[in-house]
């Protein structure tokens, strides 16, 4: 690995200025689990790494009303084990527990995972159904975007060169929603990730949020499949109603799957169909049990 | 006289290296600091097949902190090529590169960062050549061959009248099976430090065969054997990847150039471009009678040995030796060929050619049994070679009762009473069986020296490398047993060519059998000397002396061995030396016959197929291990389970993927190795001690058998569950799903 300078800012403003000053020659560094691997293998090279862990308080996990605010240097393990997260959004804790391995979870951060924009991210897919927001800091202040606005491609985000993600804001699912997440694959990174959150009232699906990741470069919401589920009765869905199969079919059609080491397009589309059904059934089985 | 009971042999004693390894004190090559040591980085070819038209290292040499750059121009006053069977591997690429990642230049610098910077300053120009990727392209004569031709080696043997047998049998089956290229993943990638000095060359290296490295370096650099010292510290896993000579010649040449010690530690990426297992294709024609008697087998196959021969000659041969299986057949014809391609050179890997051969053999046995309507287990039993029968004509007969072994595994697994039980929709369960025998032991040549000290302790000198298999503990057990002293009083010094006597190699499951025999004999040599001293002491005959627990006794009186030794040397100190020579003439020529022993492998698997996704879950796996005599039963199980776990890799997901000669997955994120969560809930070794191996106490090797039966037994279980036969590894969910899909057997 080429030698680099380590900059340790003490506040967000200093980090943003350091980024701006470096003019593309610097990268933010939190857990380093992805970045340092890429640098060691020569895929990336930076003169300066800006260590966001040196910014006090940026690793906090706190409540803002019904929203849990996760600081940019909070590790996967910290999120997984946080009492607020476990109480209000147990599915996030469950998914964080399944990220990579213990060593990665203990140093890798949720925010770093999102910003590195590796296509096979569990949290990036899951947070779409939580409709999470992101606080982005730059030289001129802070702006808020949705999690879906962040990733634009494989390893590409909408962040400006002098901006940094400082917090992930995850609203708890509204009362009455049930949710589940499925992942599949035998590689270290998942081949497929599907998140489903369904709002149920009086035995009828009133809201549906479905997200699909890993099969294509960017995780996405599946609006056509969501539309099919709204208004369907839970008991007929759990019996395998045609709407369940239709939603899964549409999910597969909209998957934008790409061929890679994880599989061919037809196989991935097939997996989306299989796992959308399985995930919806698991979510519905949690009906009334919230997202855990 | 009653039979003496073993004191340490047969006991799962604490490993002699346990504390060092658990505490992190154990030293591997990469832990060593040699004063003045420079750091090496390699300039490697980005192209898989090309002529080198220019190498200009002048900018790199001019960089401050760079001591030397090695290119082919510096390979003067030395031999330029090395290799175990064919010396076709240049110390560093000369004129042409034959695989992506082949070293073209090597930098020695004051630190790694400087070496890395210098690598960028070496200018290499290439003229690209068409790439030979895989067996089919290697067989196509149209492109430029990798060497003079793409054929590395041809092998074959035959007995009986094969053509007549095929004409006369009731049915003929012909099937082809493919095995992928896989990588060993030793946790420690190859690491080597060399100090080239005017009167000697010293190497510290992660090598399995220190004396073969010594001989190769002496030959390359025109030195006497006594001028080349090879020290092998603890090795962080070998599995064959550190067999023979790998990076040592390059580092030695660079040290000569730099005038100082040089260290090269490869990354996983570089190790994957250093050695791998041979991909293989095996086609088997089998002629059977309707009653299930196999009358003829014709096995033809190819192995892909990559850019250089490495161990391709022997792998081609073992692939052919192992393919017909452990069956009694009157007519056999085998022809195998090793082929060059533009990929990482393929060498030894735990049971060379074995998993590839037995994958083909045992998959087809199941195909035939099914077609004949026979239980695949009974079909195997019916055709097995019987105890004392020649497995391969003219070679050592099988030692041990294979039918008994098969029935033991079947009983413990519950083969006959097995039912699939209830499964979720779309999930199907099945069981599968496989068996094989592999000719092991390499060559029957090892030596050992034991020093018996004046305080009653002993030091054992062995050439075996300790790479996790536990050889030091087993040798200490054997020495303690034969010296009649406690296990804790024996220390083992290993794998330093200036300290320990010669050994052939650490591989082919041979150390316990052959080095064990040498240690056994050396210890007995000392015991005899002690008995002679005791006889003198007691004024008795040596045969009348009892020796136990560090003391010699006669008619109720006893004397410590230590006192006997001190008295011999006048009272203050002294020691005895014992030697053990193992040669083909050992024990009246018992080891002369080809193959030192047959290693037995049997596997029974229960698997579950999610027909909607193609995912296969291994629920139970039973393996057999017959060490003849289990000198350390826990280590025997460790070898068997470790080998079976390694096989889970090539069975389910391991495969080096090449596209146009470029390796697509040279890292452990994209190249998936097995982890503990991949193990089945029931993962059992059935231990049989048949007592008839050629090693001490009837022992024989067990390091490799566990790796060969996992893949065929799992594929046979998938067939049993779904009726779909898959003939290509690994059994990834996608491959299984496609096979089910084509057969109309998928759910959902």
XYZ file of C-alpha atoms in Angstrom, chain B residues 377 380 405-415 430-435 601-607 618-624 644 680 682-686 706 709-717:
50
model
C -23.666 -49.270 -1.484
C -19.688 -51.054 -4.428
C -14.611 -50.501 6.518
C -17.484 -49.748 4.153
C -19.961 -51.624 6.315
C -18.718 -49.856 9.451
C -19.376 -46.456 7.886
C -22.742 -47.561 6.519
C -23.769 -48.888 9.936
C -22.695 -45.821 11.866
C -24.278 -43.550 9.275
C -27.458 -45.608 9.291
C -27.453 -46.194 5.510
C -30.982 -37.699 -0.032
C -27.961 -39.741 0.934
C -24.846 -40.582 -0.990
C -21.800 -42.778 -0.605
C -18.295 -42.786 -2.029
C -15.071 -44.679 -1.472
C -11.204 -42.995 2.083
C -14.918 -43.530 2.571
C -17.613 -40.893 2.832
C -21.338 -40.948 3.504
C -23.341 -37.758 3.162
C -26.884 -36.670 3.835
C -27.886 -33.541 2.018
C -24.905 -30.767 3.974
C -26.734 -32.174 7.000
C -24.494 -35.087 7.969
C -21.110 -36.339 6.846
C -19.341 -39.499 7.980
C -15.789 -40.210 6.996
C -13.482 -43.061 7.780
C -13.112 -33.239 4.752
C -22.791 -30.171 8.913
C -23.158 -34.252 12.332
C -19.562 -34.437 11.181
C -18.004 -37.688 12.263
C -14.810 -39.616 11.760
C -15.127 -43.368 12.098
C -10.644 -37.277 4.100
C -14.996 -38.533 -0.964
C -16.935 -35.422 0.027
C -17.754 -34.179 -3.482
C -18.909 -37.499 -4.965
C -20.919 -38.474 -1.896
C -22.674 -35.091 -1.912
C -23.411 -35.249 -5.655
C -24.693 -38.785 -5.142
C -26.920 -37.501 -2.324
